[in-house]
Short mmCIF file of C-alpha atoms in Angstrom, two decimals:
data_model
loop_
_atom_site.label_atom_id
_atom_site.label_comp_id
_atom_site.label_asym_id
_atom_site.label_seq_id
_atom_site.Cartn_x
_atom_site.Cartn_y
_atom_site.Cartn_z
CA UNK A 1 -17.98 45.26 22.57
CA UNK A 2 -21.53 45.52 20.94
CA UNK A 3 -23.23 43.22 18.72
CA UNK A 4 -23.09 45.34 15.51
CA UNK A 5 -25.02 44.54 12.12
CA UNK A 6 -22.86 42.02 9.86
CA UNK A 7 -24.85 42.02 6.98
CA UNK A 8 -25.97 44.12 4.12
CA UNK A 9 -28.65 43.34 1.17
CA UNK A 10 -30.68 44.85 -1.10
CA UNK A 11 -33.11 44.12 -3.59
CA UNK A 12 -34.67 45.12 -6.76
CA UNK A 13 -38.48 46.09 -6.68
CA UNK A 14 -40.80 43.60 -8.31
CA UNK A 15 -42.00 46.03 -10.86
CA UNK A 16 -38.61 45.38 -12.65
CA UNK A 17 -39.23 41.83 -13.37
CA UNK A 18 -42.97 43.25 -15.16
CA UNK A 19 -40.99 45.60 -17.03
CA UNK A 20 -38.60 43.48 -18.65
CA UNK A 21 -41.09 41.15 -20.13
CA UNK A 22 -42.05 43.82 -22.21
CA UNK A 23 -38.84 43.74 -23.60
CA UNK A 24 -37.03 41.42 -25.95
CA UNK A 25 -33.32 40.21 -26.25
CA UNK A 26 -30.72 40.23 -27.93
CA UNK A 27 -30.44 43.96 -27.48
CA UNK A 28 -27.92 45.16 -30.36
CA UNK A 29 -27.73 48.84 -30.84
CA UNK A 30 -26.96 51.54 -28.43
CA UNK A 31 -30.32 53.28 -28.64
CA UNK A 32 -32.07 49.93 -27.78
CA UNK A 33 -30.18 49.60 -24.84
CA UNK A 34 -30.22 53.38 -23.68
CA UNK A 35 -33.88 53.46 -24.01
CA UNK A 36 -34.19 50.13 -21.26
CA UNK A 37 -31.85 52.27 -18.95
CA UNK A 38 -34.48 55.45 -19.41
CA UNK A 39 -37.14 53.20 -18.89
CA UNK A 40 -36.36 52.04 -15.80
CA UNK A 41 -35.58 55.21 -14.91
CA UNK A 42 -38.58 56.50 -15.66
CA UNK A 43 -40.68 53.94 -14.10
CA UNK A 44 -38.48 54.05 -10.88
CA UNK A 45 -40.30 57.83 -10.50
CA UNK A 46 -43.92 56.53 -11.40
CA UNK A 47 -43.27 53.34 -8.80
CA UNK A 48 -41.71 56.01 -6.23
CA UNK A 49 -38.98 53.86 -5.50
CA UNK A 50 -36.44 55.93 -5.85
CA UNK A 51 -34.57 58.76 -7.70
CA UNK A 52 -35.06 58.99 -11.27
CA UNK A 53 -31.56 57.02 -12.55
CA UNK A 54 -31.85 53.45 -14.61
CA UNK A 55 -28.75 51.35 -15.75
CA UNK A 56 -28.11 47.81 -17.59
CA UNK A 57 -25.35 45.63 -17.86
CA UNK A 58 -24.96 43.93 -21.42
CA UNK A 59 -23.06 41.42 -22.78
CA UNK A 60 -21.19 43.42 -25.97
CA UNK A 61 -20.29 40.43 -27.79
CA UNK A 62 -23.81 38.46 -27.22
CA UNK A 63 -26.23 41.27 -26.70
CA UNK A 64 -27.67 39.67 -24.00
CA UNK A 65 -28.87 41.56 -20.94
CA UNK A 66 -26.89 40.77 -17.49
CA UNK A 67 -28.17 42.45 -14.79
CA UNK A 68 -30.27 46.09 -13.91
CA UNK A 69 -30.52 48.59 -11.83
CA UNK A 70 -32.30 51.39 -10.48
CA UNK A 71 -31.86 54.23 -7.98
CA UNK A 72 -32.71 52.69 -4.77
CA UNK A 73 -31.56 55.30 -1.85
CA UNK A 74 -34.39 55.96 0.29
CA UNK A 75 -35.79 52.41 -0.53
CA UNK A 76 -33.29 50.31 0.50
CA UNK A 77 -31.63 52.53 2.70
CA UNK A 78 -28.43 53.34 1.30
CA UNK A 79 -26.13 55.99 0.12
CA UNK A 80 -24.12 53.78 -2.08
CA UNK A 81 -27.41 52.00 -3.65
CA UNK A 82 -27.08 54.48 -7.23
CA UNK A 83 -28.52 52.82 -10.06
CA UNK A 84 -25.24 52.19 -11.57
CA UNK A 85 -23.76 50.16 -8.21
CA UNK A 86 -26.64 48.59 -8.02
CA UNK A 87 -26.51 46.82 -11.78
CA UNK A 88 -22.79 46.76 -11.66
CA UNK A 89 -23.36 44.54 -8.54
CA UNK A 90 -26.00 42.46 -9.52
CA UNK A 91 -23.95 41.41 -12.73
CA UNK A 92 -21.36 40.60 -10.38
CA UNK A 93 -23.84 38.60 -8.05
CA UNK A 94 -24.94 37.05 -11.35
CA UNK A 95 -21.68 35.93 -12.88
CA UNK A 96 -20.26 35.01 -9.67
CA UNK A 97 -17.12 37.33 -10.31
CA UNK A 98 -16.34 40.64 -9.07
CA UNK A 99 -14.19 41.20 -12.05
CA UNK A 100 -16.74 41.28 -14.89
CA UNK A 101 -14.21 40.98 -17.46
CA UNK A 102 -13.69 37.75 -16.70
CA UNK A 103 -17.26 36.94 -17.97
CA UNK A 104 -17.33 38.63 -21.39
CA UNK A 105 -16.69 41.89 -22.50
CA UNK A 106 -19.23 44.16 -20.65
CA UNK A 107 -20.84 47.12 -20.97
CA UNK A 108 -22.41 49.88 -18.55
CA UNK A 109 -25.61 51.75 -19.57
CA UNK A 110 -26.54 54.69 -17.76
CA UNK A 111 -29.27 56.73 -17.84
CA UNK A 112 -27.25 59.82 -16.35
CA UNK A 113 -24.00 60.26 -16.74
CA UNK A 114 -21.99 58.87 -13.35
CA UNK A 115 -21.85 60.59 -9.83
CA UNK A 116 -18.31 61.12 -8.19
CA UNK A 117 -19.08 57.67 -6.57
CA UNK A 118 -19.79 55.81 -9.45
CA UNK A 119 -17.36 57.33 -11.91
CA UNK A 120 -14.65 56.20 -9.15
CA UNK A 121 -16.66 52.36 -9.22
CA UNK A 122 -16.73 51.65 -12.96
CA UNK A 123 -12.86 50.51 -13.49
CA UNK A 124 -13.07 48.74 -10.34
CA UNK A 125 -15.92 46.29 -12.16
CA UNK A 126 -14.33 45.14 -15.23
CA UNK A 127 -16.28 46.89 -17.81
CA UNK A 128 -15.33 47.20 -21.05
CA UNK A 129 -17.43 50.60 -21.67
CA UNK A 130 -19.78 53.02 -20.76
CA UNK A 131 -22.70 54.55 -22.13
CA UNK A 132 -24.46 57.43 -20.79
CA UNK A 133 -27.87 59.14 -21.78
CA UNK A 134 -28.05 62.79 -19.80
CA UNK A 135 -25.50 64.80 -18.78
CA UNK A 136 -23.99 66.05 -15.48
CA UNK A 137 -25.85 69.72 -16.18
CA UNK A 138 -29.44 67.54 -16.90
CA UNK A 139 -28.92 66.53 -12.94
CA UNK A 140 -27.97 69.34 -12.14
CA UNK A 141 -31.18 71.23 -13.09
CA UNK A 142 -33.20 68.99 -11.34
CA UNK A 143 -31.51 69.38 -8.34
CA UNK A 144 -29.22 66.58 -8.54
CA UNK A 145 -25.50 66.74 -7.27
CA UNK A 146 -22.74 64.97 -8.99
CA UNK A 147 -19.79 65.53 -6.45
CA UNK A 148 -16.55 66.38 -6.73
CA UNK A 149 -15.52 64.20 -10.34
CA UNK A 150 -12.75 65.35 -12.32
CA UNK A 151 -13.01 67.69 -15.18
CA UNK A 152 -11.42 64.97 -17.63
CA UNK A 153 -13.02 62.16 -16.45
CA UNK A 154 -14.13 60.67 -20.05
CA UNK A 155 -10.21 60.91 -20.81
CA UNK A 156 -9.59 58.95 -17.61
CA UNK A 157 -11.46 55.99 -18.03
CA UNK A 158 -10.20 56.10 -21.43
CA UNK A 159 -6.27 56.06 -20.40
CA UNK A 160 -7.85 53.00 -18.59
CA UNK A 161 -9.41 50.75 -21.46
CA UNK A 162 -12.79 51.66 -21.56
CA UNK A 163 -14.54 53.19 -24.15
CA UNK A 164 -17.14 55.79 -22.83
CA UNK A 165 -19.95 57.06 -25.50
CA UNK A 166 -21.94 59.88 -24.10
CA UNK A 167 -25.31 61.86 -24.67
CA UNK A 168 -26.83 58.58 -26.55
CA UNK A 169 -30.72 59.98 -26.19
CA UNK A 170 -29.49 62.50 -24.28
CA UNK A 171 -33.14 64.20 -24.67
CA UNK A 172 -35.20 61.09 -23.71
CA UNK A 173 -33.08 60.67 -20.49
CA UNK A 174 -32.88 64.31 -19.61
CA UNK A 175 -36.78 64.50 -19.84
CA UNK A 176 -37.12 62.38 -17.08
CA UNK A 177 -34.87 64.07 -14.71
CA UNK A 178 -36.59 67.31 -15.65
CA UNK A 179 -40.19 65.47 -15.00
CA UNK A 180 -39.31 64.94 -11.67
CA UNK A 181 -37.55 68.01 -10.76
CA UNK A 182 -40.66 69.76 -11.57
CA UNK A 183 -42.92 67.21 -9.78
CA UNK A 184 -41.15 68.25 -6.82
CA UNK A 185 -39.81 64.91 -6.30
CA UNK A 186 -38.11 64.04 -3.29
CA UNK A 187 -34.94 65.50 -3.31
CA UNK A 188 -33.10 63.91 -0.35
CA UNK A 189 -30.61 65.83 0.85
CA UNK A 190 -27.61 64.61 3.36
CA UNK A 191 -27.55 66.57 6.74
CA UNK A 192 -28.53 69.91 6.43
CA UNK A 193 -30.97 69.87 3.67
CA UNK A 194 -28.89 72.75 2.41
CA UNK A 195 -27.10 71.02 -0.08
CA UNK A 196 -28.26 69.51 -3.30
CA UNK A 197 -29.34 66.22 -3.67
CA UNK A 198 -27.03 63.44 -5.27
CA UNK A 199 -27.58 61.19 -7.67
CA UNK B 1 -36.79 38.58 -21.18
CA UNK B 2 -34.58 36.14 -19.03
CA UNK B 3 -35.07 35.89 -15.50
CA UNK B 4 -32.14 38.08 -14.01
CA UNK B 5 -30.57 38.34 -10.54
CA UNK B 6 -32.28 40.78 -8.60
CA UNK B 7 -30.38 40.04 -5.12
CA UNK B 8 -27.04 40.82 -4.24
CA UNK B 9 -25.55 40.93 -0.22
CA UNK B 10 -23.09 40.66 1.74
CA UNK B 11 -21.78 39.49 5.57
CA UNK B 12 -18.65 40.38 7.43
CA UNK B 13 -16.83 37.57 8.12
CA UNK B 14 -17.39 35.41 11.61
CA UNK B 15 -13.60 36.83 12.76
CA UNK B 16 -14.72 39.88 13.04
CA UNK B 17 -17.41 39.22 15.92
CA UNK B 18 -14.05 37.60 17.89
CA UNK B 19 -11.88 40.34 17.79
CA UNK B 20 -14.48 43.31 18.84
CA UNK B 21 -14.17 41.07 21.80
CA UNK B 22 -11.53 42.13 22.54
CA UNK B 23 -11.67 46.20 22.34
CA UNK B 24 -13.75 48.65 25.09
CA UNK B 25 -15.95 51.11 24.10
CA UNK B 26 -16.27 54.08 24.35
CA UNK B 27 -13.46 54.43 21.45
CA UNK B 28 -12.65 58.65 22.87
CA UNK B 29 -9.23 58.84 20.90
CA UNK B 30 -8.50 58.98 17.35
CA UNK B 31 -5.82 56.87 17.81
CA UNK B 32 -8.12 54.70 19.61
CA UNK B 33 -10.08 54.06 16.63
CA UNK B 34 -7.76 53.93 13.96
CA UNK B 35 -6.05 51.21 16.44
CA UNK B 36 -8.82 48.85 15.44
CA UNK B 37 -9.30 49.98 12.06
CA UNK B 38 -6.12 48.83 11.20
CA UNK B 39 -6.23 45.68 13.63
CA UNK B 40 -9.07 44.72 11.05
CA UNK B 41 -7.50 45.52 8.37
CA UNK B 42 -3.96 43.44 9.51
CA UNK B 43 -7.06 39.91 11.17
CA UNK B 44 -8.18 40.38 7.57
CA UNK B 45 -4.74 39.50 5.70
CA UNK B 46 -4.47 36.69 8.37
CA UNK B 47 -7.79 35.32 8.01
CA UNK B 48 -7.38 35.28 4.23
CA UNK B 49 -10.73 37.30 3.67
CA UNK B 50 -9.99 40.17 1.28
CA UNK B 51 -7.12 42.91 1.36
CA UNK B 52 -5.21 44.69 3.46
CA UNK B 53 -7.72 47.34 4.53
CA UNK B 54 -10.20 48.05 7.75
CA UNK B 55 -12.79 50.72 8.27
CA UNK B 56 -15.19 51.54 11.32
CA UNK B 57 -18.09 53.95 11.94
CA UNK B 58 -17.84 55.80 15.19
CA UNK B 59 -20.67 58.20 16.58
CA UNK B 60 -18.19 60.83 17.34
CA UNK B 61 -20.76 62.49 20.48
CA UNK B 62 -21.19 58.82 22.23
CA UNK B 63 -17.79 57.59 20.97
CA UNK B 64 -19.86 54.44 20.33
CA UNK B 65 -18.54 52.16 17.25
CA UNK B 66 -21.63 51.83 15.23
CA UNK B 67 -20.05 50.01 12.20
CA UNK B 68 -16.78 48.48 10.97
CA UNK B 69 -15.84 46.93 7.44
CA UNK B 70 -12.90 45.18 6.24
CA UNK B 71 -12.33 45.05 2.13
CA UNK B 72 -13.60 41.63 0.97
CA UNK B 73 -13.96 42.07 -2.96
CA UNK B 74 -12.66 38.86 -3.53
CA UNK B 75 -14.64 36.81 -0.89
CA UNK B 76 -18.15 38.43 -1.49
CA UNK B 77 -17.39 38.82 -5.11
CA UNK B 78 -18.31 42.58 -5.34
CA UNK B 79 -15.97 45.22 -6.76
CA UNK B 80 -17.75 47.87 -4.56
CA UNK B 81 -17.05 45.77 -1.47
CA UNK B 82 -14.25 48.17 -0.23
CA UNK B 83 -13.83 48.38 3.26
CA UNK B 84 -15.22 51.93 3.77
CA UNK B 85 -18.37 50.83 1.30
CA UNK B 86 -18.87 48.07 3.87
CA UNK B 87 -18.59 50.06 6.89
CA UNK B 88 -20.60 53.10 5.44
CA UNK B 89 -23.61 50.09 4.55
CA UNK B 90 -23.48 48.52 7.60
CA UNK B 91 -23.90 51.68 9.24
CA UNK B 92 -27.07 51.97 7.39
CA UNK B 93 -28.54 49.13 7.91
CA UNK B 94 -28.17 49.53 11.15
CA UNK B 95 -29.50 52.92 11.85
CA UNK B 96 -31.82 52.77 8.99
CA UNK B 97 -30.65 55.48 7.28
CA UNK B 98 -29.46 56.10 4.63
CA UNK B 99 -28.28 59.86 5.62
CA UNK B 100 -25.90 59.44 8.65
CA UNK B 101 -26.51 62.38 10.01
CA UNK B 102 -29.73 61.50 10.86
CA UNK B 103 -28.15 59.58 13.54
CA UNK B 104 -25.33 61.83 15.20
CA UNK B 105 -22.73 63.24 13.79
CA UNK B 106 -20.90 59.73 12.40
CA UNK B 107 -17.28 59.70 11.76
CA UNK B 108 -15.80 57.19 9.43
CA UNK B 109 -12.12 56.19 10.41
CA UNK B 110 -10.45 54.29 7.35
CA UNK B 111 -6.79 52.32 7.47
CA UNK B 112 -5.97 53.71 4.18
CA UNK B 113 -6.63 57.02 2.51
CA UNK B 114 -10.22 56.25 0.29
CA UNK B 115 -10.22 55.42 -3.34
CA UNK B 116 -11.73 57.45 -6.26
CA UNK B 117 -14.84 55.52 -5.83
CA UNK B 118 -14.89 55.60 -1.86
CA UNK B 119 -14.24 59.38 -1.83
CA UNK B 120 -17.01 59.69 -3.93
CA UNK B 121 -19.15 57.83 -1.33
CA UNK B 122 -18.35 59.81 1.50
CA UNK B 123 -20.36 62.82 0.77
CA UNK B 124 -23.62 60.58 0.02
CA UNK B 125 -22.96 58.98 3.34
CA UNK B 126 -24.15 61.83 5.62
CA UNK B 127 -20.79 61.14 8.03
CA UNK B 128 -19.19 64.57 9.20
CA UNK B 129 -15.93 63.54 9.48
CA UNK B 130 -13.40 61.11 7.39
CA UNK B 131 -9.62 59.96 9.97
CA UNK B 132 -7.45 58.07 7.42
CA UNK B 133 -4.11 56.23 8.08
CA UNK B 134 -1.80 55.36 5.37
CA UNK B 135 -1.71 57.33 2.33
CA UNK B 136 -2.08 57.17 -1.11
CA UNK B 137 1.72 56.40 -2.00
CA UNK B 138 1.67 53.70 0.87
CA UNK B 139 -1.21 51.77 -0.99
CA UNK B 140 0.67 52.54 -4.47
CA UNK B 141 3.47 50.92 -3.05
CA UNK B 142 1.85 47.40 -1.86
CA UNK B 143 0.69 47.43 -5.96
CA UNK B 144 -3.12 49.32 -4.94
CA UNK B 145 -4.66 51.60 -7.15
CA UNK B 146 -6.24 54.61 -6.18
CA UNK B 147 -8.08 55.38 -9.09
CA UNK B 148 -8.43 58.27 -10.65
CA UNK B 149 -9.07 60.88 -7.30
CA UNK B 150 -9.13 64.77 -7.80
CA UNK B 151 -5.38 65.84 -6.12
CA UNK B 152 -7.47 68.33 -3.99
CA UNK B 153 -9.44 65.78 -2.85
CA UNK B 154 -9.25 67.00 1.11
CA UNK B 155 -10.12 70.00 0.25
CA UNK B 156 -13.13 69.15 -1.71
CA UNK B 157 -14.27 67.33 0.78
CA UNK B 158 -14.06 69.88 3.28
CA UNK B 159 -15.75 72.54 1.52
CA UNK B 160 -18.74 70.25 2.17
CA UNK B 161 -18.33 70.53 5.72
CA UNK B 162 -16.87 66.98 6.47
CA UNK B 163 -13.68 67.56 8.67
CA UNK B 164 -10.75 65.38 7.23
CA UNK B 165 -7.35 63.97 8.98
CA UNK B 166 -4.91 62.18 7.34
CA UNK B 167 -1.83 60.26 8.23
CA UNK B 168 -3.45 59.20 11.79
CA UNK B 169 -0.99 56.26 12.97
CA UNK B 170 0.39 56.28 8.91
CA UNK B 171 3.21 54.04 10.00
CA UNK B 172 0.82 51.61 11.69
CA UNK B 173 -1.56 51.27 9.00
CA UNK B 174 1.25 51.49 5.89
CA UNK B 175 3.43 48.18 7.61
CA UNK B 176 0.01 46.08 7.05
CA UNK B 177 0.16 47.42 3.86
CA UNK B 178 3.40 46.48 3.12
CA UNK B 179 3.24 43.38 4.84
CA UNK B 180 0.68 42.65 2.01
CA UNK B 181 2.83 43.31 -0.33
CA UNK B 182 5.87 41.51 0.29
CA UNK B 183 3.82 38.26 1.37
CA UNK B 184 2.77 37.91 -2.42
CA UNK B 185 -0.90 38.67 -1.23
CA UNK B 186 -3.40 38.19 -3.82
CA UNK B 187 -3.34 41.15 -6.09
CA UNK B 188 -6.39 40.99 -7.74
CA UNK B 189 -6.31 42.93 -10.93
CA UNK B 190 -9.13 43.77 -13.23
CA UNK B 191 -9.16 42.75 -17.08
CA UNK B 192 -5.80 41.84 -18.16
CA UNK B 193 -3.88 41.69 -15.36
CA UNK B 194 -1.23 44.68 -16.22
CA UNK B 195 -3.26 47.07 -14.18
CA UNK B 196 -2.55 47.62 -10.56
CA UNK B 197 -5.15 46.63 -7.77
CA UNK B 198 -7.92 48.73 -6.36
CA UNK B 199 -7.80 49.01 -3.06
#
């Protein structure tokens, strides 16, 4: 049979490492964090190197950040490269364990409330909790698809353990999904082009 | 800020490349190519390199395999490392994109019935069509969780336009499954330990 591709990588942008200098540790409240996930999601638009989603990982008992992530789609080159699997796995590259429980108790920032796909990822990680900025309908008006996640999904990952805290500067992170809807950024669309974009 | 990981990859194993050696393309059948889906996913519980499940990538107009993926969570240490994840990424790395059906209309054959998080991916993947073996209850059964997946799921899926089969060689694919199971294969849970496995 054919030689078929083995491996699979990806890669932050440089402009992530300039970023974070501008930014100091430990980062204790909420908002603090929030506003580095919006901030990278924000600057992932300006750079053009991807869609307009930023997430951290944080230590909740040291404050210390662990890994982040940005939208990286059409940059890297794949569907599964959401900002949220894409800090989710670099704190798992990082600590060395695909379980991140086993490494303190962690938390997920999100810029945007998760995608179908992500939603599904975050008890496979080891998180302890979640923290989201905009809202599914925020994507939505930008042209943003969040697939098929259930209704009760906040109550699910509950019944599992994690704490999820929603709409933490839901207005800064919505801004920059509308900012790019209206900029007529790229909205890649699977197949057809008929469908809406995901996130 | 500290200097974080910015990295993160991952390699089938070198098995893999010895036992396409032994299958002919072109893969015409469904049962063809859920044959060596769940061939990888059985070679993966023997070579010790992650759970009990196998995934390939077929160009459904060529009947060409264009991808395949085995689950190795454990081995590269990622929690999105799922062997559907892996065969949808390899797929795009090797065609370069990160829509599918850029390339032909891509079918992704799966030994077991996809998680909440890999159903999710499926619709970001660009792949038209989704053959699965063993079901949900056969992967509860061998101590897997499914996560939490919409009970409609097929249908959701379908009123996206991606044609869905289930229960293609079930008993096959479920006796690697249980096979796991009884053989005290690693069960790796997240957190505590009470939960059940992701698959």
């Amino acid at each position: 049979m054919n030689s078929l591709t083995s491996h699979c990588q990806f890669e932050l942008p440089a402009w992530v490492g300039l970023l974070l200098q501008d930014w100091q540790e430990p980062l204790r409240t909420t908002s603090q964090r929030m506003e580095l996930a919006v901030a990278l999601s924000a600057e992932n638009i300006r750079q053009q190197t991807g869609g307009p989603f930023g997430a951290i990982v944080v230590n909740e008992e040291t404050s210390q950040l662990v890994s982040v992530g940005v939208n990286l789609v059409t940059t890297v080159g794949l569907s599964m490269a959401h900002a949220e699997i894409v800090a989710l796995s670099l704190a798992q590259s990082s600590t060395g364990e695909w379980d991140l429980s086993c490494s303190g108790p962690m938390q997920l920032v999100t810029s945007c409330e998760p995608c179908a796909m992500c939603f599904g990822a975050v008890p496979w990680s080891g998180v302890k909790s979640l923290i989201c900025g905009a809202r599914k309908s925020d994507a939505e008006v930008a042209g943003f698809d969040e697939g098929d996640k259930p209704g009760d999904w906040v109550k699910l990952l509950q019944r599992r353990n994690i704490v999820v805290q929603c709409s933490v500067l839901r207005a800064e992170a919505a801004a920059i999904l509308a900012q790019y809807g209206d900029s007529g950024g790229t909205i890649y669309n699977v197949g057809s082009g008929e469908a809406p974009d995901q996130q």
